Amino acid sequence: MEDPMPRPPRHDIPMGSALLVSVAFATTGVFGSIPQDDHAQIVRASRFFESRAWPIIERECLRCHGGEGRIRGGFRIDARSGLLVGGDRGPAFDEKNPEDSLILKMISWDSEEHQMPPKARLSDEEISILTEWVLEGATWADGVGNDVPAEAFEAQVIPDGGDWWAWQPLTEPTIPETGNPDWVRNPIDAFVLARLDEAGITPAPEADRRTLIKRVAYDITGLPPTPEEVESFVTDRNPDAYERMIDGYLDSPQHGVKWARHWLDAVRYADTDGYERDRTKPEAWRYRDWVVEAINEDKPWNRFLVEQIAGDELPDRDLQTLTATGFYRLGIWDDEPTDVELAKNDDMDSIIDVVSRGMMGMSVACARCHEHKRDPILQGDYYRLAAIFRDLKPYKERMGNAINANNITRRVPNHFGAEGEATFEREKRRYDEEFARAMIELRDRSGSVSEDLVSSSSDDGLVAHYPLDDTTKGVLSDATGRHDGRLLDARFGREGLDGGALGFDGGDDRAMIPNVARDSFTISLWMRTESQSNGPDEDPRWFRGSGLVDGEVSGIVNDYGLSMIGSGIVAAGVGNPETFINSPPGFNDGEWHHIAFTRDASTGRIALFVDGREVDSATGGKQSLDSIKQLSIGRMLPGGGGFNGTLDEIRIHDRPLGSREIAAMAFRTRFDDAVVEAIRESEGEEAAEEFNALRDRLLAMEPPSAETTLVLCARGHGPVPPGTNILIRGDAHSPGRAVKPGVPAVLGGLDFAPDPPKHGESSGLRLAFADWLVEDDNRVTWRVASNRLWQHLFGRGIVRSSDDFGSLGSRPTHPELLDWLAGEFVRRAGSRREMTRLILESSTYRMSNRFDEGSYNKDPLNDLAWRRDLRRLSAEELRDSILAMSGQLNLELRGPGVYPPLPRAVLETASRPDQAWGRANDAQAGRRSLYVFLKRSLRHPFLEGFDQPDTDRPCSVRFTTTVPTQSLMMMNSEFMDRQAARFAKRLRAESPGDLRGQIRRGLQLTLCRPPSDQEVAEIIRMIDELQAEDGLDPAEALEASCVLMLNLNEFLHVG
């Protein structure tokens, strides 16, 4: 059958290249020079272009890829230089192989990806003309199009955002005059009242004091005021009573708990990774605690943002600023992706989404694949932002089901930071010198008396002692006579400290002993080596090294070990959860070194000592380490790295020895009471007392703390970050042109090329971006932050779409007020507390929610803020308030997430119901809702049911739903049954034998006001009916009334 639409010759153009011309036209094609055999050929080619090809280009291409207006795909075709540079997809013209040029692929319409112009295919004749022009070298003609140098195309030609309000510089609005100056307490009121005056609306009257204290208490702490707090404020006639009440709640540590939740929503905080395994993110809770503490200490907003974005790049970085960068590690992570590159780009997209929406009020995510449809955000803008964060090590780099823990966590000394480290080093040096002097003096003073006792030193709790003197019989003899081991290959003796020792060749040499240390223990030994050990210095986890005493079992199990790593690092650790500690490098110097590894099972604390000094410690699990039956000496299990060196005097105790006991072993002396008595007998009382005084001085010495903390944090690739390319249609495997790190052109298009930090661990790009973000005149940062403050105090922002100030979002209801607040935020040095106080003190905030029909008719949505909006308690506020009523609320701060009981039916939805959720005692179950373990695949049903947001993506505005399941949970759920019973128990205890008093107290607690006699009588009548008609006993009837009180609208809402 004849083709109804014959096509011109295709010159072997590959099928998959069509979009490349649209992106060559969207990519700044590369039209190179043609071979110039003679002048006639040039003239002919130029005339052909001008008369035949250019009219097609001008008619079909320039509206999207010309020099005026929007330049799609970063490509211009109105100048020869534009063709030479190309756009997002690279050059449009291939000088060496013209037939492979992107422009030909795009106009061919061979596939859905290769269709230019996009609305209709060119005619066969037009395609033939353009094809001939390209194949003959794509010659340009003088005077055609625009004369633009190639350098101009390095910066994208992007519209400036026009007159859209969000892209305009911050203004300094004049505070308006109003018709009721007595109502104006501060400039906020002036801006609000000016709009109301224009609309002919009178603001609602001020709320009464009981309403105000309840409103402030919930808005600031998320908790109800106590009856005592209410009455104290109501009866306080001091003119500053309201202001002092505000300060009292702002000073409460619970303020940080409430306001941390707002920010954690915006950064999609959760304690787990998501997906099928939904593993726990290591130490994620430390970031949550950092947010709480930052709010409570009123960390300036600019510093609050900078520490999260670049806390590891700050000159004054410390443990807290590193913890803040856990911000980057909160996304959903697929631990076994089918496409690792796609997974890495998805995580990067999540980071960009949080930064752009949460901090900048911009929706840029769609530019991952294409230009923004409504806002002046091009695809190149998105990847310029991505380039800023490209120096972050990804959570995963290869196939398999493991997260790369070393990329996302770091063990940090608690004294980390320039000032802390300097202080620590001074104190440590002074302590080491004094301790060594005292220890040597003590050893010299004890003389031969101590030497006679050394062999039995620290015998309390000794369960095994391997002197390693005799290695000829294939038996590793235990001097206690209880736990002999076996020698496997390691049969050659070497000179030890006092007699023989056991040598290992770094191969199969090893010895096996029973695992006699499963709970609390101390493993100590003497070691000497000159060899480089297994494992890299930058990843000093004990199982990567050369075994000293090892009990490793594959997987996350109850195991432990002690090894040498890299350039003389001593490493130790325990499993489940995996907890690692290590020394500095340099202990492969050919000298004898004393090593001790301790564990206290009652606390989970592990510690590592080298030459009598503690070098590292951490807190792990408390369970018995019973996954191992035997310990390997001199080689890792299973079949891992072998130790090349000499070991001597291996001792195992069933308790964690104290630091001084370990020091005595390391200095090979003793100073216990047995030595004192021996000196007394041999040298007399005076000598014994002198020795005792010296011992007391030694025991009084306290070493500086060497505690460390494992943090989830940012880790950089080094001073030179990986390059970043635009990804064609967001495809991780289709890179286009390279881009430089920078901000969207609509915000100034600033490029970043900073000097890397002195520590050399990262590029400095994130710090440069953070510094730009928090500049005083940054139009997006301060507007977004001010709008969020307003939103969290009024229930909705001045801009309703608080994470999208673009054209797809809402316009501000009070634009001048928003700019004034942004400027005031800067003027108040980023103090969120001062800004909160300013808003709370305004007449606008103090308005009642009284309805007025006339005002409603003029402004039915209350956009002009003529009255206070009634709001239902948030999920967390509701649960916490119920716990407060029942007397079970635990206000403890900090620590890992807790696991309040879940219904069995909820647990059954997990793949492993018995392992899906932890356990909590009553005190832990009563912790505030912020501290409930937030598992992405198993949400707390009460919190989820009352609109706690999905944690897979950032949430800036929570929606309040009303669905039947909420009523069912409030009336008939395990949680409500437990709390109602406890509430009733509390009321009986506070008003024993007085039912009327119990009901009055219950209503006073739930309503934040004294109840009326009628309200009390109605509930007593209900209790009587429940007993008479339904057969409930008095305790059950009171519990039912407690359920009712916890369901009253006045309890559930804040006016």
Coordinates of N, CA and C in Angstrom, one line a residue, residues 194-267:
A194 N -7.3 49.4 58.7 CA -7.4 50.2 57.5 C -8.2 49.4 56.4
R195 N -7.9 48.1 56.3 CA -8.7 47.3 55.3 C -10.2 47.2 55.8
L196 N -10.4 47.0 57.1 CA -11.8 46.9 57.5 C -12.5 48.2 57.3
D197 N -11.8 49.3 57.6 CA -12.5 50.6 57.3 C -12.9 50.8 55.8
E198 N -12.0 50.4 55.0 CA -12.3 50.4 53.5 C -13.6 49.7 53.2
A199 N -13.7 48.5 53.9 CA -14.9 47.6 53.6 C -16.1 48.0 54.4
G200 N -16.0 49.0 55.3 CA -17.1 49.3 56.1 C -17.4 48.3 57.2
I201 N -16.4 47.6 57.7 CA -16.6 46.6 58.7 C -16.0 47.0 60.0
T202 N -16.7 46.7 61.1 CA -16.2 47.0 62.4 C -15.6 45.7 63.0
P203 N -14.4 45.8 63.6 CA -13.9 44.5 64.2 C -14.7 44.0 65.4
A204 N -14.6 42.7 65.6 CA -15.3 42.1 66.7 C -14.7 42.6 68.0
P205 N -15.5 42.6 69.1 CA -15.0 43.1 70.4 C -13.9 42.1 70.9
E206 N -13.2 42.6 71.9 CA -12.2 41.8 72.5 C -12.8 40.6 73.3
A207 N -12.1 39.4 73.2 CA -12.5 38.2 73.9 C -12.4 38.4 75.4
D208 N -13.2 37.6 76.2 CA -13.0 37.7 77.6 C -11.7 37.0 78.1
R209 N -11.4 37.2 79.3 CA -10.1 36.8 79.8 C -10.0 35.2 79.8
R210 N -11.0 34.5 80.1 CA -10.9 33.1 80.1 C -10.7 32.6 78.7
T211 N -11.3 33.2 77.7 CA -11.1 32.8 76.3 C -9.6 33.1 75.9
L212 N -9.2 34.3 76.3 CA -7.8 34.7 75.9 C -6.7 33.8 76.5
I213 N -6.8 33.4 77.7 CA -5.8 32.6 78.3 C -5.8 31.2 77.7
K214 N -7.0 30.7 77.4 CA -7.1 29.4 76.7 C -6.5 29.5 75.3
R215 N -6.8 30.6 74.6 CA -6.3 30.8 73.3 C -4.7 30.8 73.3
V216 N -4.2 31.7 74.2 CA -2.7 31.9 74.2 C -2.1 30.6 74.6
A217 N -2.6 29.9 75.6 CA -2.0 28.6 76.1 C -1.9 27.6 75.0
Y218 N -3.0 27.4 74.3 CA -2.9 26.4 73.2 C -2.0 26.9 72.0
D219 N -2.1 28.2 71.7 CA -1.3 28.7 70.5 C 0.2 28.6 70.8
I220 N 0.5 28.8 72.1 CA 2.0 28.8 72.5 C 2.5 27.5 72.9
T221 N 1.7 26.8 73.7 CA 2.3 25.5 74.3 C 1.5 24.3 73.8
G222 N 0.4 24.4 73.1 CA -0.4 23.3 72.7 C -1.1 22.5 73.8
L223 N -1.2 23.1 75.0 CA -1.8 22.5 76.2 C -2.8 23.4 76.8
P224 N -3.8 22.9 77.4 CA -4.8 23.7 78.1 C -4.2 24.4 79.3
P225 N -4.7 25.5 79.7 CA -4.3 26.1 80.9 C -5.0 25.4 82.1
T226 N -4.3 25.3 83.2 CA -4.9 24.7 84.4 C -5.9 25.7 85.0
P227 N -6.9 25.1 85.7 CA -7.9 26.0 86.4 C -7.2 27.1 87.2
E228 N -6.1 26.7 87.9 CA -5.4 27.7 88.7 C -4.8 28.8 87.9
E229 N -4.2 28.5 86.7 CA -3.7 29.5 85.8 C -4.8 30.4 85.3
V230 N -5.9 29.8 85.0 CA -7.1 30.6 84.5 C -7.5 31.6 85.6
E231 N -7.7 31.1 86.8 CA -8.2 32.0 87.8 C -7.2 33.1 88.2
S232 N -5.9 32.7 88.2 CA -4.9 33.7 88.5 C -4.9 34.9 87.5
F233 N -5.1 34.5 86.2 CA -5.1 35.6 85.2 C -6.4 36.4 85.3
V234 N -7.5 35.7 85.5 CA -8.8 36.4 85.5 C -8.9 37.4 86.6
T235 N -8.3 37.1 87.8 CA -8.3 38.0 88.9 C -7.2 39.0 89.0
D236 N -6.2 38.9 88.1 CA -5.1 39.8 88.1 C -5.4 41.1 87.5
R237 N -5.5 42.2 88.3 CA -5.9 43.5 87.8 C -4.7 44.4 87.5
N238 N -3.5 43.9 87.5 CA -2.4 44.7 87.0 C -2.5 45.0 85.6
P239 N -2.1 46.2 85.2 CA -2.3 46.6 83.7 C -1.5 45.8 82.8
D240 N -0.4 45.1 83.2 CA 0.4 44.3 82.4 C 0.1 42.8 82.5
A241 N -1.1 42.5 83.1 CA -1.4 41.1 83.4 C -1.3 40.2 82.1
Y242 N -1.9 40.8 81.0 CA -1.9 40.0 79.8 C -0.5 39.8 79.2
E243 N 0.3 40.8 79.3 CA 1.7 40.6 78.7 C 2.5 39.6 79.6
R244 N 2.3 39.7 80.9 CA 3.0 38.7 81.8 C 2.5 37.3 81.6
M245 N 1.2 37.2 81.3 CA 0.7 35.8 81.0 C 1.3 35.3 79.7
I246 N 1.4 36.1 78.7 CA 2.1 35.7 77.5 C 3.5 35.3 77.7
D247 N 4.2 36.1 78.5 CA 5.6 35.8 78.7 C 5.8 34.4 79.5
G248 N 4.8 34.2 80.4 CA 4.9 32.9 81.1 C 4.8 31.7 80.2
Y249 N 3.9 31.8 79.2 CA 3.8 30.6 78.3 C 5.0 30.6 77.3
L250 N 5.5 31.7 76.9 CA 6.6 31.8 76.0 C 7.9 31.2 76.7
D251 N 7.9 31.4 78.0 CA 9.1 30.9 78.7 C 9.0 29.4 79.1
S252 N 7.9 28.8 78.8 CA 7.7 27.4 79.2 C 8.4 26.5 78.2
P253 N 9.1 25.5 78.6 CA 9.7 24.5 77.7 C 8.7 23.9 76.8
Q254 N 7.5 23.8 77.2 CA 6.5 23.2 76.3 C 6.2 24.1 75.1
H255 N 6.6 25.3 75.1 CA 6.5 26.2 73.9 C 7.2 25.6 72.7
G256 N 8.5 25.1 73.0 CA 9.2 24.5 71.9 C 8.6 23.2 71.4
V257 N 8.0 22.5 72.3 CA 7.3 21.2 71.9 C 6.2 21.5 70.9
K258 N 5.4 22.5 71.2 CA 4.3 22.9 70.3 C 4.8 23.4 69.0
W259 N 5.7 24.4 69.0 CA 6.1 25.0 67.7 C 7.1 24.2 66.9
A260 N 7.7 23.2 67.6 CA 8.6 22.3 66.8 C 7.7 21.5 65.8
R261 N 6.5 21.2 66.2 CA 5.6 20.4 65.4 C 5.3 21.1 64.1
H262 N 5.1 22.5 64.1 CA 4.9 23.2 62.9 C 6.0 23.0 61.9
W263 N 7.3 23.2 62.4 CA 8.4 23.1 61.5 C 8.6 21.6 61.1
L264 N 8.4 20.7 61.9 CA 8.6 19.3 61.6 C 7.6 18.8 60.5
D265 N 6.4 19.4 60.5 CA 5.5 19.2 59.3 C 6.1 19.7 58.0
A266 N 6.7 20.8 58.1 CA 7.2 21.5 56.9 C 8.4 20.7 56.3
V267 N 9.2 20.0 57.2 CA 10.4 19.3 56.7 C 10.1 17.8 56.6

